[in-house]
CSV table of C-alpha atoms and ligand atoms in Angstrom, one decimal:
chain,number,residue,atom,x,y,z
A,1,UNK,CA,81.4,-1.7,195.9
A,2,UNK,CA,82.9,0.2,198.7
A,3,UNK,CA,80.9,3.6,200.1
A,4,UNK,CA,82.7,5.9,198.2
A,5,UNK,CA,82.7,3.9,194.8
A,6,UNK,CA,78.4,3.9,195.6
A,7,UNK,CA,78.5,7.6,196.4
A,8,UNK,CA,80.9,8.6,193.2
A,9,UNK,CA,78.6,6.6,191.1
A,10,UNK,CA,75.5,8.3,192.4
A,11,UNK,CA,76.7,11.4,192.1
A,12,UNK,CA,77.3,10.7,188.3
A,13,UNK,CA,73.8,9.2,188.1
A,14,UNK,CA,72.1,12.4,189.9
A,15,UNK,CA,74.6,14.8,187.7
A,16,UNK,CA,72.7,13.4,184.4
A,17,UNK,CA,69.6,12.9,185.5
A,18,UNK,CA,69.5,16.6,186.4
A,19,UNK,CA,71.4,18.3,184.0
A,20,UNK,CA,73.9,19.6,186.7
A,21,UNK,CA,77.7,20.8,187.0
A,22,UNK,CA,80.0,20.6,189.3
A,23,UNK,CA,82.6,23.4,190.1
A,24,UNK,CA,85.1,23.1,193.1
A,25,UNK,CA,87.6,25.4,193.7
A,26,UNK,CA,91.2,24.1,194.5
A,27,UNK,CA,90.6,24.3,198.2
A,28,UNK,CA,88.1,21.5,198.5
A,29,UNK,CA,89.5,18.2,200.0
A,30,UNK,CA,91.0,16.0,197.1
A,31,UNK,CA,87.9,13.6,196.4
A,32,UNK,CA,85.7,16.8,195.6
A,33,UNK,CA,87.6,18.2,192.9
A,34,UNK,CA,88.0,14.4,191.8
A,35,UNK,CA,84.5,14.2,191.4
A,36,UNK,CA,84.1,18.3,190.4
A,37,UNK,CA,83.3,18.7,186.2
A,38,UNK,CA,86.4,21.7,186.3
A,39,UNK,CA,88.8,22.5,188.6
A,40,UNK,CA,89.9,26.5,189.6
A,41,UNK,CA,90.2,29.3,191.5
A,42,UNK,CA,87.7,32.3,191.4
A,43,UNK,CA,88.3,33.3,188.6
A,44,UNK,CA,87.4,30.6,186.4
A,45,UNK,CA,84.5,29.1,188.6
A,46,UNK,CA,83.1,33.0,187.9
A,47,UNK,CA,83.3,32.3,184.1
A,48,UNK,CA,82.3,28.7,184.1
A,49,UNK,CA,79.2,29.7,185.7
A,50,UNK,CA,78.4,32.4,183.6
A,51,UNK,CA,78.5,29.9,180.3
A,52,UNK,CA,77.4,26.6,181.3
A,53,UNK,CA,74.0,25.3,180.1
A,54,UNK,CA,73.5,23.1,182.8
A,55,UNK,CA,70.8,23.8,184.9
A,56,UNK,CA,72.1,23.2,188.1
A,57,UNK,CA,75.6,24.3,189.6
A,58,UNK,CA,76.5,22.5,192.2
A,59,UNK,CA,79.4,25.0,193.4
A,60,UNK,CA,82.2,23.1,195.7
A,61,UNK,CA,83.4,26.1,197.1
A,62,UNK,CA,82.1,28.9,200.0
A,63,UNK,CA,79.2,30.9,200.1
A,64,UNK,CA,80.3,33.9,197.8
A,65,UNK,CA,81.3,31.3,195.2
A,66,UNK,CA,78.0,30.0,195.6
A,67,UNK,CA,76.7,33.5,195.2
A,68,UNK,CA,78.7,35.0,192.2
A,69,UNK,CA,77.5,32.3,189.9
A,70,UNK,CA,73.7,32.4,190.8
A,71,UNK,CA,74.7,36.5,190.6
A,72,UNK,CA,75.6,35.7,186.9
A,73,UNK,CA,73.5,33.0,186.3
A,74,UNK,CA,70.0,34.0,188.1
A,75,UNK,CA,68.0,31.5,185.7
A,76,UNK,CA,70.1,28.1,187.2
A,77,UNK,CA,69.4,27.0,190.8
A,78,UNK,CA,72.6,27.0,192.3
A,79,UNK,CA,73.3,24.6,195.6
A,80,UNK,CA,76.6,24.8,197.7
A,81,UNK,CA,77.2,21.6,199.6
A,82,UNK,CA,77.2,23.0,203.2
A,83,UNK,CA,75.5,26.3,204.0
A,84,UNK,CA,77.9,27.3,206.8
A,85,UNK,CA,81.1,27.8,204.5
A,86,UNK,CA,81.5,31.0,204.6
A,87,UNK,CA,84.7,33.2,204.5
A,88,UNK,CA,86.7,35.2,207.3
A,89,UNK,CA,87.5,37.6,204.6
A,90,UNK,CA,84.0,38.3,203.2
A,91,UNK,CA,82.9,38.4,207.0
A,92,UNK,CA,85.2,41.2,207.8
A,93,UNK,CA,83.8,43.7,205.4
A,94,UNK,CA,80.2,43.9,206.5
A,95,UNK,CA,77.7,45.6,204.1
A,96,UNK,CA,76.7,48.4,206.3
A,97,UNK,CA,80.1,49.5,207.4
A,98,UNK,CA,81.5,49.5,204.0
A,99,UNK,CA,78.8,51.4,202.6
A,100,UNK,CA,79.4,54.0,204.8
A,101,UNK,CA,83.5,54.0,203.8
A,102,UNK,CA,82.5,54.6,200.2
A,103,UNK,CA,80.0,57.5,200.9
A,104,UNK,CA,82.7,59.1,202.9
A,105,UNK,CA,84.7,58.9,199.4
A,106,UNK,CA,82.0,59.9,196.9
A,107,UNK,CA,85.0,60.9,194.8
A,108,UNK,CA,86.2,57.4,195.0
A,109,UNK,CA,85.9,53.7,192.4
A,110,UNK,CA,85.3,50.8,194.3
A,111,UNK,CA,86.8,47.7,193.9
A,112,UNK,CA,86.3,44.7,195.7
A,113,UNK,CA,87.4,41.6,195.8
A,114,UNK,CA,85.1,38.5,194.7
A,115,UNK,CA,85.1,37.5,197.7
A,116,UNK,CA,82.9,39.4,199.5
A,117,UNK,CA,79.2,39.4,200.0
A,118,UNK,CA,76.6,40.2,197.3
A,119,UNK,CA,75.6,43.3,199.3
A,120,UNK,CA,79.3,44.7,199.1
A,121,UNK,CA,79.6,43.9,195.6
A,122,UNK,CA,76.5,46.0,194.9
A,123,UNK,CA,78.4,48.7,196.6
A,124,UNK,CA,81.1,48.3,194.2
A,125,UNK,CA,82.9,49.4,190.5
A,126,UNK,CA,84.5,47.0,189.6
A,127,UNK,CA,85.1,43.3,191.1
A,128,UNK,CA,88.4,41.9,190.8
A,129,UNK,CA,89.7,38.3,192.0
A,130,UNK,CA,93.8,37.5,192.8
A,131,UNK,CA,94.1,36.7,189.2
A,132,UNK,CA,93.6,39.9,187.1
A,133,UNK,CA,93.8,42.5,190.5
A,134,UNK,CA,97.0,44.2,188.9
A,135,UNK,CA,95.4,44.1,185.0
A,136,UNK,CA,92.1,45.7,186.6
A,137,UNK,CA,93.4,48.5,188.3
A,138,UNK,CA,96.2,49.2,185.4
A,139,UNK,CA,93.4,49.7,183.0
A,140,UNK,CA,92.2,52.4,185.5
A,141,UNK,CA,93.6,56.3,184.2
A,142,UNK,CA,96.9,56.8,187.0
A,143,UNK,CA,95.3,59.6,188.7
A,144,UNK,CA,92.4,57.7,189.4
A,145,UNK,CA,90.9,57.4,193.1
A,146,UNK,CA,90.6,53.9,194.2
A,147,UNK,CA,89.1,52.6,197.2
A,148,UNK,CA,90.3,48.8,197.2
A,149,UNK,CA,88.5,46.0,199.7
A,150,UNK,CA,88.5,43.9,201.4
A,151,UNK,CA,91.3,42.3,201.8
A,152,UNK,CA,94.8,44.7,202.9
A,153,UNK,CA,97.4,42.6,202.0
A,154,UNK,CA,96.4,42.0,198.2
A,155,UNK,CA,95.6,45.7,198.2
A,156,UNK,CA,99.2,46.5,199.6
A,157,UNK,CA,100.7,43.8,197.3
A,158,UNK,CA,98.7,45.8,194.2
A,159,UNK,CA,99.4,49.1,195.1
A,160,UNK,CA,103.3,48.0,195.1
A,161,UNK,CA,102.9,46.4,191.9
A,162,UNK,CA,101.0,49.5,190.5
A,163,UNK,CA,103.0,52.3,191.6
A,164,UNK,CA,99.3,53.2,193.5
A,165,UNK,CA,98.3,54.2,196.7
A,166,UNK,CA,94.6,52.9,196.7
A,167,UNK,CA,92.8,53.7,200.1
A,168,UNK,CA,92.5,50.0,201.6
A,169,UNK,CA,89.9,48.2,203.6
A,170,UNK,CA,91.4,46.4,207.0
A,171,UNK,CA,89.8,42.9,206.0
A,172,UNK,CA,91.7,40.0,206.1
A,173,UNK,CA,91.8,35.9,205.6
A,174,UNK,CA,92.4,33.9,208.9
A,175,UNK,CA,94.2,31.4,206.9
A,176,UNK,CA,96.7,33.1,204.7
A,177,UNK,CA,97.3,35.8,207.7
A,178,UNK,CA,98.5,32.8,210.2
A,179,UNK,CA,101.4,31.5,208.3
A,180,UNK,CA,104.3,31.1,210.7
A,181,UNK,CA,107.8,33.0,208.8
A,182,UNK,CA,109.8,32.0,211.3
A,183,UNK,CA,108.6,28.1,210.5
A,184,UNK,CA,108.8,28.9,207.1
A,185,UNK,CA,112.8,30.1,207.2
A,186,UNK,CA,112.9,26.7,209.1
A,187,UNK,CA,111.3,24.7,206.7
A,188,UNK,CA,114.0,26.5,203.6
A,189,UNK,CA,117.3,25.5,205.4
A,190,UNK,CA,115.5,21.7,205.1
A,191,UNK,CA,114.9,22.3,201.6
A,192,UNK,CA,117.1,25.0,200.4
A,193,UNK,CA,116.5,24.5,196.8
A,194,UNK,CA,113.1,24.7,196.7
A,195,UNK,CA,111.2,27.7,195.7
A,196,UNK,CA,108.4,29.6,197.5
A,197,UNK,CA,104.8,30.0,196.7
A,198,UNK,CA,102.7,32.5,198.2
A,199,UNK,CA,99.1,33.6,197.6
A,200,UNK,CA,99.2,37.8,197.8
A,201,UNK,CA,96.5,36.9,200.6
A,202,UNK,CA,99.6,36.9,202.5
A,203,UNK,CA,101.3,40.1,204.9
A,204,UNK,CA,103.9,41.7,202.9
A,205,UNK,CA,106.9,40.2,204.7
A,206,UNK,CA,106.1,36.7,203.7
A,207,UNK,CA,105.0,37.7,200.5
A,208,UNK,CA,108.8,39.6,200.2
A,209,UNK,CA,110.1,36.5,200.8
A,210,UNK,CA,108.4,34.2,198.3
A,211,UNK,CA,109.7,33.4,194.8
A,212,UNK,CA,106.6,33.6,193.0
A,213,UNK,CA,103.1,35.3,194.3
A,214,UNK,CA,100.2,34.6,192.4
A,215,UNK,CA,96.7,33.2,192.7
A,216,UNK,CA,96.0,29.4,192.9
A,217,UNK,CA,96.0,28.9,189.3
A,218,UNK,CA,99.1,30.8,188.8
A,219,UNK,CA,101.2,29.1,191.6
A,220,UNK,CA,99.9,25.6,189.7
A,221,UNK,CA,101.1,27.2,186.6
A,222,UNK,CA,104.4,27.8,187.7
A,223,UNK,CA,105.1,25.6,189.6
A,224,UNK,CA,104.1,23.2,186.7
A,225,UNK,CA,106.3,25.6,184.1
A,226,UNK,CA,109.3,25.7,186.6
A,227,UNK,CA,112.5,23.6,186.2
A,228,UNK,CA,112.8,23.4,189.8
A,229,UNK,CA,111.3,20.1,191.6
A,230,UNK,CA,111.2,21.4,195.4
A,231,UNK,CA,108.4,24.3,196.4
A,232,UNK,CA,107.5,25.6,199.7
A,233,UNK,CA,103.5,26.1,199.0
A,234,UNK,CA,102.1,29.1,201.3
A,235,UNK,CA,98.3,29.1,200.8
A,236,UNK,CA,95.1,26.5,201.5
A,237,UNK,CA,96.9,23.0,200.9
A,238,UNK,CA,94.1,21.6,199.4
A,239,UNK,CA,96.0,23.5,196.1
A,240,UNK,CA,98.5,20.7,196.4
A,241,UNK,CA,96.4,17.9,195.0
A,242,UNK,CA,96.2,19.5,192.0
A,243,UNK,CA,99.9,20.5,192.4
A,244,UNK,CA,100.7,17.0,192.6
A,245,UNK,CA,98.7,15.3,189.7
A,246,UNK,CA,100.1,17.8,187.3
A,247,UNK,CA,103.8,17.2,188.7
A,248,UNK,CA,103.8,14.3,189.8
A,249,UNK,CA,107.9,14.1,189.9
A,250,UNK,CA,107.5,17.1,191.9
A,251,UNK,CA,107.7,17.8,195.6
A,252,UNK,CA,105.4,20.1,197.5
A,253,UNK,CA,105.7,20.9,201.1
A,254,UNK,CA,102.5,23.1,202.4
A,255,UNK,CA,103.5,26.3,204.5
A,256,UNK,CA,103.4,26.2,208.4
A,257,UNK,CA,101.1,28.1,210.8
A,258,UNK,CA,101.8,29.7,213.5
A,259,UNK,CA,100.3,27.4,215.6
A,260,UNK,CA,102.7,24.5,216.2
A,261,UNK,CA,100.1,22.3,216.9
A,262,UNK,CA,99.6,22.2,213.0
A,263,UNK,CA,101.7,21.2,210.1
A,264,UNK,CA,100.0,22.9,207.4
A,265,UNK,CA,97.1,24.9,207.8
A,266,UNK,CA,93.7,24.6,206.1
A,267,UNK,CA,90.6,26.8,205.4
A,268,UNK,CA,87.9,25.2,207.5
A,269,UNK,CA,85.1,26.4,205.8
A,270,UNK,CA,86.3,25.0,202.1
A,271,UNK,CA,86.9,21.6,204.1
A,272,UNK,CA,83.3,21.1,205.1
A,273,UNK,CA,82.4,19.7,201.5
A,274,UNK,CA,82.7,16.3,201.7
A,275,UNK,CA,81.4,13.6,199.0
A,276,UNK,CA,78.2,12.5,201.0
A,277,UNK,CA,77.2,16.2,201.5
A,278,UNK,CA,77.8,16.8,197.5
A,279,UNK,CA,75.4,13.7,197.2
A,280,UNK,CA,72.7,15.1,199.2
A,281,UNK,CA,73.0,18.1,197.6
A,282,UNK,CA,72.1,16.7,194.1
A,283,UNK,CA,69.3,14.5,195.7
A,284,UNK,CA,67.3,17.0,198.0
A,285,UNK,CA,68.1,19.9,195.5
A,286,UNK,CA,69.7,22.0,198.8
A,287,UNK,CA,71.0,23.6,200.6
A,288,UNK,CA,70.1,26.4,197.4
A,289,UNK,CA,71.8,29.8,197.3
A,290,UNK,CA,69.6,32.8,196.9
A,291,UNK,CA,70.1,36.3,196.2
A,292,UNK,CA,67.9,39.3,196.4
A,293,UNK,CA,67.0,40.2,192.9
A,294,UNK,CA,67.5,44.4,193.7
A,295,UNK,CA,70.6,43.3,195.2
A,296,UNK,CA,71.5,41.0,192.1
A,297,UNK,CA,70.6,43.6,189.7
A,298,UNK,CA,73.3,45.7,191.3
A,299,UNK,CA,76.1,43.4,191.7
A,300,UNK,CA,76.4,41.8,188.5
A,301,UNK,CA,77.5,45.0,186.5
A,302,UNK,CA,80.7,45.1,188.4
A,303,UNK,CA,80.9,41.1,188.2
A,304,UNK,CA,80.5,41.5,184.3
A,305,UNK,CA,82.8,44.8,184.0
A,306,UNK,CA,85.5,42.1,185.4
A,307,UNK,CA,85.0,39.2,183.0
A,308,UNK,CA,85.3,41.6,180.5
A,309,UNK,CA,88.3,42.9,181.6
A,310,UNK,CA,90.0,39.9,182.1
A,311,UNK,CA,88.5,38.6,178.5
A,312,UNK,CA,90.5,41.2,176.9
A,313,UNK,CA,93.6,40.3,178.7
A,314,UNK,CA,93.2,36.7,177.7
A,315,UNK,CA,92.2,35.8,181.2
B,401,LIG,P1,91.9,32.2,194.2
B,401,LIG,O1,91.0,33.0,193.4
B,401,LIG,O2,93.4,32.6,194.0
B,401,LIG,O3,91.7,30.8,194.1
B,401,LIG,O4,91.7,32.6,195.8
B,401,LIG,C1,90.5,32.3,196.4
B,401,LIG,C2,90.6,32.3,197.9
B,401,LIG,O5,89.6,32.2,198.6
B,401,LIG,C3,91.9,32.5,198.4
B,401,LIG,O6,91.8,32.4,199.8
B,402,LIG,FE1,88.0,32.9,202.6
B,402,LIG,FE2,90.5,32.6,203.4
B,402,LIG,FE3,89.0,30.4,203.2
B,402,LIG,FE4,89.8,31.7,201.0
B,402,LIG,S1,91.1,30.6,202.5
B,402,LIG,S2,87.7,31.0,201.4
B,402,LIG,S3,89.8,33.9,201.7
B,402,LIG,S4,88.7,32.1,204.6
């Protein structure tokens, strides 16, 4: 039995023994989400976390992943493989500087993307994720004043979707800010019939560009839905794996960066899961995600006030 086949099958052993899920998110490298009991984006690891019985998540994903499910789930102890995958998006909204933002706009509702810190989303309204952004803030009354955070290009992207002009946070990802469009222009005259697939993570001119914009799960869906066979795929690749299981008569070719040095260009901190770190995990029961139960208290209501939400729309 090779290393992997040992490590697979100890996992499985460990998973029973301990009454434990696992949830990756479609940016983990392919032999996590092969191993992972679902499969998703934000969105649905949020709601898988709220209903499982399980009492252990073992949450393939970053640190605010890790931190919205033991957020809705206090009672489970929740483990992320690797402590240090955090999030260049959550990490440019600090707590302290965004809570002074919002007090400067008492007249203001908050909403935040999911991922941020627990702090921030006890600062906020409502959380939204790149799935039901554009139902959230439609179910808001027009005149409504919105403070949106942190990321600026989904909060561009939803105020042109919305007819809105939220006030929006400067935060941004590293990864889906560093995709090259001159590479990308490129990349269409080798492939001129394929479509394009951006994440609204993206800057608006790339976004402009693309022929579908969605979150993970909705470029999947599409792309799975669509009668075309080609698509240019601007956002983490680790999306492709699932891209190409589904379709496997399908081509996907991941975006550039900027950086010629690289062909496609990945989210470091979703890449530091690996199997034999998801094996530790379940063995020594860490590294365990905690949150501050004042804290927690505060930051599930706008957690809940989205799953509701998006329950209504079908989501
Ligand atoms: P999704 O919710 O679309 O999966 O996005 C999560 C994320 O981190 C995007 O960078
Ligand atoms: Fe955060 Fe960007 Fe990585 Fe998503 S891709 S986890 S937003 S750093």
């Amino acid at each position: 039995m090779s290393k992997k086949e040992k490590l697979i099958e100890n996992i499985a052993r460990l998973k029973k023994e301990k009454n434990a899920i696992i949830l990756a998110h479609y940016y983990q490298v392919a032999e996590v989400q092969d191993i992972a009991d679902f499969v998703g984006d934000s969105l649905v690891l949020a709601q898988w976390a709220a209903k499982t019985t399980a009492d252990i998540i073992v949450l393939c994903g970053v640190h605010f992943m890790g931190e919205t499910a033991k957020i809705l789930s206090p009672e489970k102890r929740v483990f992320i493989p690797d402590m240090e995958a955090g999030c260049s998006l959550a990490d440019s909204c600090p707590a302290d500087t965004f809570e002074a933002f919002v007090n400067a706009h008492p007249d203001h509702t908050v909403i935040s993307y999911v991922n941020t810190t627990a702090a921030v989303k006890a600062l906020t309204d409502i959380v939204v994720t790149s799935t039901n952004a554009k139902f959230i803030v439609d179910s808001l009354p027009k005149d409504e004043k919105i403070i949106f955070g942190p990321d600026k290009n989904l909060g561009a992207y939803i105020n042109r979707l919305t007819g809105r002009n939220m006030l929006l946070w400067n935060g941004g990802c590293h990864v889906h800010e560093r995709f090259s469009i001159e590479r990308i222009k490129e990349l269409k005259k080798l492939y001129p019939s394929a479509l394009i697939l951006a994440h609204p993570e993206c800057p608006d001119p790339l976004l402009k560009m693309a022929d579908h914009v969605g979150s993970t799960t909705s470029l999947l869906q599409f792309a799975t839905r669509s009668h075309h066979d080609q698509f240019i795929v601007v956002t983490e690749p680790g999306i492709l794996h699932q891209m190409r299981l589904v379709n496997p008569g399908k081509e996907f070719i991941p975006a550039p960066p900027e950086d010629v040095d690289h062909v496609y260009n990945e989210c470091s901190y979703m890449k530091l899961s690996t199997l034999e770190k998801v094996y530790r995990c379940l063995e020594n029961e860490s590294p365990e995600i905690f949150v501050d139960e004042a804290v927690r208290v505060k930051a599930v209501k706008p957690i809940k006030r989205m799953l509701e939400i998006s329950a209504k729309h079908g989501l």
